[in-house]
Coordinates of C-alpha atoms in Angstrom, one line a residue:
X1 CA 0.1 0.5 -0.1
X2 CA 3.3 2.3 0.9
X3 CA 4.6 2.5 -2.3
X4 CA 0.5 3.2 -4.4
X5 CA 0.5 6.5 -1.8
X6 CA 4.4 7.1 -2.0
X7 CA 3.6 7.7 -5.2
X8 CA 1.0 10.4 -4.8
X9 CA 3.2 11.8 -2.2
X10 CA 5.8 11.9 -4.6
X11 CA 4.4 14.3 -6.6
X12 CA 4.8 17.2 -4.5
X13 CA 7.3 19.0 -2.7
X14 CA 9.6 16.9 -0.7
X15 CA 9.5 19.6 2.6
X16 CA 5.6 20.5 2.0
X17 CA 4.7 16.1 2.1
X18 CA 7.2 16.0 5.6
X19 CA 4.7 18.4 7.3
X20 CA 1.8 16.4 6.5
X21 CA 2.5 14.0 6.3
X22 CA 3.6 14.2 10.0
X23 CA 0.6 16.1 10.6
X24 CA -1.7 14.0 9.7
X25 CA 0.0 11.0 12.0
X26 CA -0.3 13.8 14.9
X27 CA -3.9 14.1 13.9
X28 CA -4.4 10.3 14.1
X29 CA -2.4 9.6 17.1
X30 CA -5.1 12.6 19.2
X31 CA -7.9 9.8 18.6
X32 CA -7.4 7.1 21.2
X33 CA -8.7 4.5 18.9
X34 CA -5.9 6.2 16.1
X35 CA -3.6 5.7 18.6
X36 CA -4.1 2.0 19.2
X37 CA -4.2 1.6 15.6
X38 CA -0.6 3.0 14.8
X39 CA 0.7 1.1 17.6
X40 CA -1.2 -2.5 16.6
X41 CA 0.2 -2.4 13.2
X42 CA 4.0 -0.4 13.8
X43 CA 5.5 -1.4 16.7
X44 CA 7.1 -4.5 17.5
X45 CA 8.2 -5.9 20.6
X46 CA 10.5 -8.5 21.7
X47 CA 12.9 -8.9 24.4
X48 CA 15.4 -9.8 23.1
X49 CA 16.1 -6.2 21.2
X50 CA 16.4 -4.7 24.4
X51 CA 20.4 -3.7 24.2
X52 CA 22.0 -0.8 27.2
X53 CA 24.2 1.2 24.9
X54 CA 25.6 4.4 27.1
X55 CA 24.2 3.0 30.9
X56 CA 20.8 4.0 28.3
X57 CA 18.2 1.5 27.8
X58 CA 17.2 1.0 24.4
X59 CA 13.7 -1.2 23.9
X60 CA 15.5 -1.5 20.3
X61 CA 18.2 -0.6 18.7
X62 CA 16.4 1.3 15.7
X63 CA 16.1 5.5 16.2
X64 CA 15.4 8.5 14.2
X65 CA 18.2 10.5 12.8
X66 CA 18.6 14.0 13.6
X67 CA 17.0 16.7 11.2
X68 CA 13.6 14.9 10.7
X69 CA 12.0 16.1 14.1
X70 CA 14.0 19.4 14.5
X71 CA 11.9 21.0 17.0
X72 CA 10.9 17.8 18.8
X73 CA 7.3 18.3 17.9
X74 CA 6.7 14.6 16.9
X75 CA 7.9 12.5 19.8
X76 CA 4.5 11.3 20.4
X77 CA 3.5 10.1 16.7
X78 CA 7.4 8.8 15.8
X79 CA 7.0 6.9 19.3
X80 CA 3.9 5.6 18.1
X81 CA 5.5 4.3 15.1
X82 CA 7.9 1.9 17.5
X83 CA 11.1 3.7 17.1
X84 CA 13.2 3.1 19.9
X85 CA 15.4 6.5 19.7
X86 CA 15.2 9.5 18.5
X87 CA 17.3 12.3 18.3
X88 CA 15.8 15.7 17.6
X89 CA 17.3 18.7 15.8
X90 CA 19.7 20.2 14.9
X91 CA 19.2 22.7 17.9
X92 CA 21.4 26.3 17.3
X93 CA 21.2 28.6 20.9
X94 CA 18.7 31.1 18.4
X95 CA 16.0 30.2 16.0
X96 CA 16.7 29.9 12.7
X97 CA 15.2 29.9 9.2
X98 CA 17.4 28.1 7.4
X99 CA 18.6 28.2 3.2
X100 CA 16.4 29.6 0.8
X101 CA 13.7 26.7 -0.7
X102 CA 13.8 24.8 -2.2
X103 CA 16.2 22.6 -0.3
X104 CA 15.8 19.2 0.0
X105 CA 15.6 16.7 -3.7
X106 CA 14.2 13.5 -4.1
X107 CA 16.3 11.2 -6.6
X108 CA 14.5 8.2 -6.8
X109 CA 16.0 6.4 -9.6
X110 CA 18.8 5.8 -6.7
X111 CA 16.6 5.9 -3.3
X112 CA 18.5 8.7 -2.2
X113 CA 18.0 12.5 -1.4
X114 CA 20.0 15.7 -1.5
X115 CA 19.3 18.5 1.3
X116 CA 20.8 21.7 1.3
X117 CA 18.1 22.9 5.4
X118 CA 21.3 24.7 7.0
X119 CA 20.1 23.8 10.6
X120 CA 16.7 25.4 10.1
X121 CA 14.9 25.4 13.8
X122 CA 13.3 27.5 16.4
X123 CA 15.6 27.3 18.6
X124 CA 16.8 26.1 22.0
X125 CA 14.3 27.4 24.1
X126 CA 11.3 26.6 22.0
X127 CA 12.9 22.8 22.0
X128 CA 13.4 23.4 25.6
X129 CA 9.5 24.5 26.4
X130 CA 8.6 21.4 24.3
X131 CA 10.4 18.4 25.8
X132 CA 9.9 19.9 29.4
X133 CA 5.5 19.1 28.5
X134 CA 6.5 15.6 26.5
X135 CA 9.1 14.4 29.7
X136 CA 5.8 15.3 31.8
X137 CA 3.2 13.1 30.6
X138 CA 5.2 10.2 33.0
X139 CA 4.5 6.5 31.0
X140 CA 2.1 8.2 28.8
X141 CA 5.4 9.3 27.0
X142 CA 6.3 5.4 26.7
X143 CA 10.3 4.0 26.9
X144 CA 11.6 6.1 23.9
X145 CA 14.7 7.0 24.4
X146 CA 15.7 11.1 23.3
X147 CA 19.2 12.1 22.0
X148 CA 19.4 16.0 21.1
X149 CA 22.1 16.7 18.2
X150 CA 23.3 20.3 18.9
X151 CA 25.0 23.3 17.0
X152 CA 26.2 26.7 16.0
X153 CA 24.2 29.2 15.0
X154 CA 25.2 30.1 11.0
X155 CA 26.1 33.9 12.4
X156 CA 28.4 32.6 14.9
X157 CA 32.1 32.1 14.1
X158 CA 33.9 29.3 14.2
X159 CA 36.4 30.5 17.3
X160 CA 32.9 30.7 18.9
X161 CA 31.1 27.2 18.3
X162 CA 32.1 26.2 21.2
X163 CA 30.2 28.9 23.0
X164 CA 27.2 27.8 21.7
X165 CA 27.6 24.2 21.5
X166 CA 28.0 24.8 25.0
X167 CA 24.2 26.7 25.8
X168 CA 22.5 23.9 23.8
X169 CA 23.7 21.4 26.7
X170 CA 23.0 23.5 29.3
X171 CA 19.7 24.4 28.3
X172 CA 19.1 20.8 27.0
X173 CA 20.7 18.6 29.6
X174 CA 18.0 18.1 31.9
X175 CA 15.3 17.4 29.1
X176 CA 17.6 15.0 27.3
X177 CA 19.0 11.2 27.6
X178 CA 22.1 12.0 24.7
X179 CA 24.0 14.2 23.3
X180 CA 25.1 14.0 19.3
X181 CA 27.4 17.3 18.5
X182 CA 26.7 17.8 14.8
X183 CA 29.9 19.7 13.4
X184 CA 30.1 17.5 10.1
X185 CA 26.7 18.8 8.0
X186 CA 28.2 20.3 4.8
X187 CA 24.7 23.2 4.9
X188 CA 26.3 25.5 7.2
X189 CA 29.3 27.5 5.6
X190 CA 32.6 26.3 7.0
X191 CA 30.8 23.9 9.7
X192 CA 32.7 20.8 8.7
X193 CA 36.3 22.8 9.9
X194 CA 35.7 22.4 13.2
X195 CA 35.5 18.2 12.5
X196 CA 39.8 19.1 12.9
X197 CA 41.3 18.0 15.9
X198 CA 42.3 21.6 17.6
X199 CA 38.6 22.7 17.7
X200 CA 36.9 19.4 18.6
X201 CA 39.4 19.1 21.0
X202 CA 37.8 22.6 22.3
X203 CA 34.2 22.1 21.6
X204 CA 34.8 18.3 23.8
X205 CA 36.6 20.5 26.7
X206 CA 34.0 22.6 27.4
X207 CA 30.9 20.2 26.9
X208 CA 33.1 17.8 29.3
X209 CA 33.5 20.6 31.6
X210 CA 30.1 21.6 32.3
X211 CA 29.2 17.2 32.1
X212 CA 31.6 17.0 35.1
X213 CA 29.7 19.5 36.9
X214 CA 26.3 18.2 36.9
X215 CA 24.7 15.3 39.2
X216 CA 23.6 13.4 36.3
X217 CA 25.8 13.0 33.6
X218 CA 24.7 12.4 30.2
X219 CA 26.6 10.6 27.0
X220 CA 28.1 12.6 24.7
X221 CA 29.1 11.9 20.9
X222 CA 29.9 13.1 18.1
X223 CA 28.2 12.6 14.5
X224 CA 30.8 12.5 11.7
X225 CA 31.0 13.1 7.7
X226 CA 32.0 9.7 4.9
X227 CA 34.2 12.1 3.9
X228 CA 36.8 12.2 5.8
X229 CA 40.3 10.7 5.3
X230 CA 42.0 8.1 7.1
X231 CA 44.2 10.8 9.1
X232 CA 41.1 12.6 9.8
X233 CA 39.5 9.5 11.1
X234 CA 42.4 8.4 13.0
X235 CA 42.2 11.7 14.9
X236 CA 39.0 11.5 15.8
X237 CA 39.2 7.9 17.4
X238 CA 41.5 9.2 18.9
X239 CA 40.3 11.6 20.2
X240 CA 36.9 9.4 20.7
X241 CA 39.2 7.5 23.6
X242 CA 41.5 10.2 25.5
X243 CA 38.4 12.7 25.2
X244 CA 36.2 9.8 26.8
X245 CA 33.7 9.9 24.3
X246 CA 30.6 8.3 25.3
X247 CA 29.6 7.3 21.7
X248 CA 30.4 8.6 17.8
X249 CA 27.6 8.4 15.1
X250 CA 29.2 7.5 11.6
X251 CA 27.7 8.9 9.6
X252 CA 26.2 12.2 7.8
X253 CA 25.2 12.8 4.3
X254 CA 28.4 13.0 1.9
X255 CA 29.0 15.8 -0.6
X256 CA 30.8 12.7 -3.2
X257 CA 27.9 12.1 -6.0
X258 CA 30.5 9.6 -7.6
X259 CA 28.1 6.6 -7.2
X260 CA 25.1 7.9 -8.5
X261 CA 23.4 6.4 -11.6
X262 CA 23.5 8.4 -15.1
X263 CA 19.3 9.9 -14.4
X264 CA 20.0 10.4 -10.4
X265 CA 23.6 12.4 -11.5
X266 CA 21.9 14.5 -14.0
X267 CA 19.2 15.5 -11.2
X268 CA 22.0 15.9 -8.7
X269 CA 23.8 18.7 -11.0
X270 CA 20.6 20.5 -12.0
X271 CA 20.0 20.5 -8.3
X272 CA 23.1 21.5 -7.6
X273 CA 24.6 21.8 -3.7
X274 CA 24.0 19.8 -0.4
X275 CA 24.6 17.1 1.5
X276 CA 23.3 13.4 -0.5
X277 CA 22.2 10.3 1.9
X278 CA 20.3 7.3 1.0
X279 CA 21.7 3.9 -0.7
X280 CA 24.5 6.2 -2.1
X281 CA 26.3 6.1 1.2
X282 CA 25.4 2.9 2.1
X283 CA 28.7 1.2 1.5
X284 CA 30.9 4.2 2.7
X285 CA 28.9 4.6 6.2
X286 CA 29.8 0.5 6.7
X287 CA 33.3 1.0 5.4
X288 CA 33.7 3.7 8.6
X289 CA 31.9 1.9 10.7
X290 CA 34.2 -1.0 10.3
X291 CA 37.2 0.8 10.5
X292 CA 36.2 2.9 13.6
X293 CA 35.1 -0.1 15.7
X294 CA 38.3 -1.4 14.0
X295 CA 40.4 0.7 15.4
X296 CA 38.9 1.3 18.9
X297 CA 38.1 -2.3 19.4
X298 CA 35.1 -1.9 19.9
X299 CA 35.3 0.6 23.0
X300 CA 33.4 3.5 21.8
X301 CA 29.8 2.2 21.0
X302 CA 28.7 3.8 17.5
X303 CA 25.6 4.4 16.6
X304 CA 25.4 3.8 12.4
X305 CA 23.6 5.4 9.9
X306 CA 23.5 5.8 6.0
X307 CA 21.4 4.2 3.5
X308 CA 19.5 1.9 5.5
X309 CA 16.4 0.5 4.3
X310 CA 15.8 -2.7 5.0
X311 CA 16.7 -5.1 8.2
X312 CA 19.8 -6.7 6.6
X313 CA 20.8 -3.1 6.0
X314 CA 20.9 -3.2 9.6
X315 CA 22.0 -6.1 10.5
X316 CA 25.3 -5.4 8.0
X317 CA 26.0 -2.4 10.3
X318 CA 25.9 -4.3 13.1
X319 CA 28.5 -6.7 11.9
X320 CA 30.6 -4.0 11.2
X321 CA 30.3 -2.5 14.6
X322 CA 27.3 -0.6 15.0
X323 CA 25.4 -0.6 18.6
X324 CA 22.3 1.0 17.3
X325 CA 21.4 1.9 13.7
X326 CA 19.4 5.7 11.9
X327 CA 17.0 6.0 8.9
X328 CA 16.4 8.8 7.7
X329 CA 16.5 8.8 4.2
X330 CA 15.2 4.7 4.3
X331 CA 11.5 6.3 6.4
X332 CA 11.0 8.5 3.1
X333 CA 11.3 5.2 0.9
X334 CA 9.9 2.3 2.5
X335 CA 7.3 4.4 4.4
X336 CA 5.6 4.0 8.4
X337 CA 6.5 0.0 8.4
X338 CA 10.6 0.4 8.2
X339 CA 11.4 0.1 11.9
X340 CA 8.7 -3.3 12.4
X341 CA 10.7 -5.0 9.2
X342 CA 13.8 -4.1 10.3
X343 CA 13.0 -4.6 13.6
X344 CA 11.5 -8.3 13.0
X345 CA 14.5 -9.4 10.5
X346 CA 16.9 -7.9 14.0
X347 CA 14.7 -10.2 16.3
X348 CA 14.5 -13.3 13.6
X349 CA 18.7 -12.9 13.0
X350 CA 20.3 -12.2 16.6

């Protein structure tokens, strides 16, 4: 059924479809019977999927990557669809509109997306308010793990980036279960320069200082790009060990379009700049997961993201060394049953 619906939805602009679909889900879950039906249709529960990672108890290892629910506006709806965890954001200190429209594009021939969103979000104060409301719901919010993906404002110079990350960290500390520092988006000018060792050391030194002063320190992770060189990856591996990072998220979108089909390559030329996600980044993402796992001897938990559409894709990432997986582009192409389908496969193929 979803392939038919997808063909209809794909006739409209991607960003409009995103909000339309999620608002339809919001209406459905606001009705008691609708909420129950959705949970019965899309949730899959199995005790052999539960796992403890970074000191957190995940009901299943399938999460939603950052960028889908930027403002923590759809947590109940995503919990109803069976996600084990949701990473909200990227959140910046001040709200910002992001880049000009259009900024999200489909490459259906390759099951891929190109985005140049630019950290559009309502700002940390608005997101915090929603999270406070969510956390006040008690048992009705289920056992969904919430990650906070944090970034810097576009107008903030790189030398002051650590201040933006610190603001978001302190404001959201009591509201999320773990944090991810995003320095790997290609859509904020100069941001990826913060992936260099010295810049990362400054950011994480500040955040770990704040974290140590809290009564309940939170896991702190770094999200990396798939376009890093071996030398850059080695620096990040060293940093993750010396700075006692709780984990790494591998990977963000890529600037490399060499794996596109002729049809998608021609379309991407007309689209222009942006980060590529989906099937074309699958292989590189898995390679990086494998490399990091080997270099850290499995000591640093990895959340794998990049080209996960099926249970087999998720299993491949886990064999490579991932503890958890995130979907995003796969969710767009496979629809709301993706979590159940992946969980069913993983449960049967432990």
